[in-house]
């Protein structure tokens, strides 16, 4: 596992939300995992989950105590991205600002490259 911030960034608001999710989860060595999977209306989609089982292929990114794990295969289409937490009157969600995505769906979890 390595820790880096040049390949993937965590916004301040995302870090705060991730820490809150980890505290509610209650497992001792938990973290936030992001995966890119085939599917969705644009060809790829982001999967978010709380986990406590790390993989040897994970890259670890951290900000203000919030840990995010991304497997190396998923990191390739996300290189240079940032996770952000949006909270408006209409919705609350994680958003990936991905410079490699040429299009995305309205909900923001599906994209194409």
PDB file of C-alpha atoms in Angstrom:
ATOM      1  CA  UNK A   1       0.000   0.000   0.000  1.00  0.00           C
ATOM      2  CA  UNK A   2       1.203   3.466  -0.778  1.00  0.00           C
ATOM      3  CA  UNK A   3      -0.043   6.899   0.090  1.00  0.00           C
ATOM      4  CA  UNK A   4      -0.051   9.590  -2.556  1.00  0.00           C
ATOM      5  CA  UNK A   5      -2.015  12.715  -3.356  1.00  0.00           C
ATOM      6  CA  UNK A   6      -0.881  13.464  -6.933  1.00  0.00           C
ATOM      7  CA  UNK A   7      -2.904  10.707  -8.623  1.00  0.00           C
ATOM      8  CA  UNK A   8      -6.110  11.240  -6.643  1.00  0.00           C
ATOM      9  CA  UNK A   9      -7.337  14.020  -4.360  1.00  0.00           C
ATOM     10  CA  UNK A  10      -9.894  14.197  -1.563  1.00  0.00           C
ATOM     11  CA  UNK A  11     -11.684  17.509  -1.019  1.00  0.00           C
ATOM     12  CA  UNK A  12     -12.107  18.898   2.478  1.00  0.00           C
ATOM     13  CA  UNK A  13     -15.873  18.272   2.389  1.00  0.00           C
ATOM     14  CA  UNK A  14     -15.396  14.684   1.178  1.00  0.00           C
ATOM     15  CA  UNK A  15     -12.847  14.030   3.928  1.00  0.00           C
ATOM     16  CA  UNK A  16     -15.300  15.260   6.568  1.00  0.00           C
ATOM     17  CA  UNK A  17     -18.114  13.077   5.189  1.00  0.00           C
ATOM     18  CA  UNK A  18     -15.868  10.012   4.925  1.00  0.00           C
ATOM     19  CA  UNK A  19     -14.710  10.449   8.546  1.00  0.00           C
ATOM     20  CA  UNK A  20     -18.365  10.664   9.608  1.00  0.00           C
ATOM     21  CA  UNK A  21     -19.192   7.445   7.740  1.00  0.00           C
ATOM     22  CA  UNK A  22     -16.218   5.666   9.326  1.00  0.00           C
ATOM     23  CA  UNK A  23     -17.274   6.732  12.823  1.00  0.00           C
ATOM     24  CA  UNK A  24     -20.834   5.482  12.225  1.00  0.00           C
ATOM     25  CA  UNK A  25     -19.572   2.184  10.778  1.00  0.00           C
ATOM     26  CA  UNK A  26     -17.723   1.421  14.001  1.00  0.00           C
ATOM     27  CA  UNK A  27     -15.185  -1.101  12.702  1.00  0.00           C
ATOM     28  CA  UNK A  28     -11.708  -0.430  14.037  1.00  0.00           C
ATOM     29  CA  UNK A  29      -9.627  -0.351  10.822  1.00  0.00           C
ATOM     30  CA  UNK A  30     -12.220   0.764   8.310  1.00  0.00           C
ATOM     31  CA  UNK A  31     -11.784   2.917   5.226  1.00  0.00           C
ATOM     32  CA  UNK A  32     -13.702   4.196   2.199  1.00  0.00           C
ATOM     33  CA  UNK A  33     -13.250   2.179  -1.001  1.00  0.00           C
ATOM     34  CA  UNK A  34     -13.847   3.400  -4.549  1.00  0.00           C
ATOM     35  CA  UNK A  35     -13.974   0.986  -7.473  1.00  0.00           C
ATOM     36  CA  UNK A  36     -14.604   1.493 -11.164  1.00  0.00           C
ATOM     37  CA  UNK A  37     -16.796  -1.221 -12.636  1.00  0.00           C
ATOM     38  CA  UNK A  38     -18.165  -1.848 -16.094  1.00  0.00           C
ATOM     39  CA  UNK A  39     -21.791  -0.866 -16.443  1.00  0.00           C
ATOM     40  CA  UNK A  40     -24.013   2.099 -15.902  1.00  0.00           C
ATOM     41  CA  UNK A  41     -25.542   4.126 -18.706  1.00  0.00           C
ATOM     42  CA  UNK A  42     -22.149   5.478 -19.855  1.00  0.00           C
ATOM     43  CA  UNK A  43     -20.025   2.299 -19.808  1.00  0.00           C
ATOM     44  CA  UNK A  44     -18.307   2.617 -16.408  1.00  0.00           C
ATOM     45  CA  UNK A  45     -19.622   3.382 -12.954  1.00  0.00           C
ATOM     46  CA  UNK A  46     -18.171   4.260  -9.559  1.00  0.00           C
ATOM     47  CA  UNK A  47     -18.874   1.979  -6.625  1.00  0.00           C
ATOM     48  CA  UNK A  48     -18.486   3.397  -3.103  1.00  0.00           C
ATOM     49  CA  UNK A  49     -18.354   1.279   0.051  1.00  0.00           C
ATOM     50  CA  UNK A  50     -17.049   1.180   3.594  1.00  0.00           C
ATOM     51  CA  UNK A  51     -14.682  -1.745   4.136  1.00  0.00           C
ATOM     52  CA  UNK A  52     -12.149  -3.058   6.603  1.00  0.00           C
ATOM     53  CA  UNK A  53     -10.475  -5.558   4.235  1.00  0.00           C
ATOM     54  CA  UNK A  54      -7.571  -4.059   2.296  1.00  0.00           C
ATOM     55  CA  UNK A  55      -6.178  -5.623  -0.864  1.00  0.00           C
ATOM     56  CA  UNK A  56      -2.462  -5.790  -1.661  1.00  0.00           C
ATOM     57  CA  UNK A  57      -3.240  -3.979  -4.949  1.00  0.00           C
ATOM     58  CA  UNK A  58      -4.853  -0.995  -3.192  1.00  0.00           C
ATOM     59  CA  UNK A  59      -3.462   2.504  -3.397  1.00  0.00           C
ATOM     60  CA  UNK A  60      -4.275   4.509  -0.279  1.00  0.00           C
ATOM     61  CA  UNK A  61      -5.025   8.225  -0.257  1.00  0.00           C
ATOM     62  CA  UNK A  62      -5.583  10.217   2.915  1.00  0.00           C
ATOM     63  CA  UNK A  63      -6.707  13.678   3.941  1.00  0.00           C
ATOM     64  CA  UNK A  64      -7.428  14.887   7.453  1.00  0.00           C
ATOM     65  CA  UNK A  65      -7.762  11.331   8.762  1.00  0.00           C
ATOM     66  CA  UNK A  66     -10.070  10.125   5.957  1.00  0.00           C
ATOM     67  CA  UNK A  67      -8.621   7.106   4.147  1.00  0.00           C
ATOM     68  CA  UNK A  68      -9.668   6.164   0.621  1.00  0.00           C
ATOM     69  CA  UNK A  69      -8.549   2.901  -1.007  1.00  0.00           C
ATOM     70  CA  UNK A  70      -8.605   2.448  -4.782  1.00  0.00           C
ATOM     71  CA  UNK A  71      -7.369  -0.703  -6.497  1.00  0.00           C
ATOM     72  CA  UNK A  72      -4.732  -0.119  -9.189  1.00  0.00           C
ATOM     73  CA  UNK A  73      -7.015  -1.191 -12.042  1.00  0.00           C
ATOM     74  CA  UNK A  74      -9.697   1.300 -10.974  1.00  0.00           C
ATOM     75  CA  UNK A  75      -7.135   4.057 -10.480  1.00  0.00           C
ATOM     76  CA  UNK A  76      -6.113   4.045 -14.165  1.00  0.00           C
ATOM     77  CA  UNK A  77      -9.338   5.655 -15.513  1.00  0.00           C
ATOM     78  CA  UNK A  78      -9.483   7.895 -12.414  1.00  0.00           C
ATOM     79  CA  UNK A  79      -5.922   9.262 -12.566  1.00  0.00           C
ATOM     80  CA  UNK A  80      -5.922  12.929 -11.553  1.00  0.00           C
ATOM     81  CA  UNK A  81      -9.491  12.813 -10.179  1.00  0.00           C
ATOM     82  CA  UNK A  82     -10.881  14.332  -7.004  1.00  0.00           C
ATOM     83  CA  UNK A  83     -13.692  13.086  -4.797  1.00  0.00           C
ATOM     84  CA  UNK A  84     -15.978  15.760  -3.431  1.00  0.00           C
ATOM     85  CA  UNK A  85     -19.073  15.723  -1.200  1.00  0.00           C
ATOM     86  CA  UNK A  86     -22.031  17.765  -2.457  1.00  0.00           C
ATOM     87  CA  UNK A  87     -24.750  18.815  -0.067  1.00  0.00           C
ATOM     88  CA  UNK A  88     -27.554  20.971  -1.455  1.00  0.00           C
ATOM     89  CA  UNK A  89     -31.254  21.374  -0.766  1.00  0.00           C
ATOM     90  CA  UNK A  90     -31.963  18.916  -3.577  1.00  0.00           C
ATOM     91  CA  UNK A  91     -29.372  16.197  -2.920  1.00  0.00           C
ATOM     92  CA  UNK A  92     -26.380  14.866  -1.026  1.00  0.00           C
ATOM     93  CA  UNK A  93     -23.825  12.700  -2.794  1.00  0.00           C
ATOM     94  CA  UNK A  94     -20.208  11.935  -3.494  1.00  0.00           C
ATOM     95  CA  UNK A  95     -18.996  13.318  -6.803  1.00  0.00           C
ATOM     96  CA  UNK A  96     -15.879  12.300  -8.701  1.00  0.00           C
ATOM     97  CA  UNK A  97     -14.351  15.116 -10.732  1.00  0.00           C
ATOM     98  CA  UNK A  98     -12.615  13.000 -13.353  1.00  0.00           C
ATOM     99  CA  UNK A  99     -10.542  14.805 -16.015  1.00  0.00           C
ATOM    100  CA  UNK A 100     -10.444  11.578 -18.072  1.00  0.00           C
ATOM    101  CA  UNK A 101     -14.229  11.266 -18.437  1.00  0.00           C
ATOM    102  CA  UNK A 102     -15.540  12.462 -21.789  1.00  0.00           C
ATOM    103  CA  UNK A 103     -19.163  12.153 -20.662  1.00  0.00           C
ATOM    104  CA  UNK A 104     -21.132  11.286 -17.548  1.00  0.00           C
ATOM    105  CA  UNK A 105     -24.736  10.649 -16.606  1.00  0.00           C
ATOM    106  CA  UNK A 106     -26.981  13.010 -14.704  1.00  0.00           C
ATOM    107  CA  UNK A 107     -26.507  11.206 -11.385  1.00  0.00           C
ATOM    108  CA  UNK A 108     -22.714  11.445 -11.707  1.00  0.00           C
ATOM    109  CA  UNK A 109     -21.877   7.820 -10.932  1.00  0.00           C
ATOM    110  CA  UNK A 110     -21.612   6.604 -14.541  1.00  0.00           C
ATOM    111  CA  UNK A 111     -19.024   7.840 -17.044  1.00  0.00           C
ATOM    112  CA  UNK A 112     -17.209   7.054 -20.274  1.00  0.00           C
ATOM    113  CA  UNK A 113     -13.584   7.578 -21.234  1.00  0.00           C
TER     114      UNK A 113
END
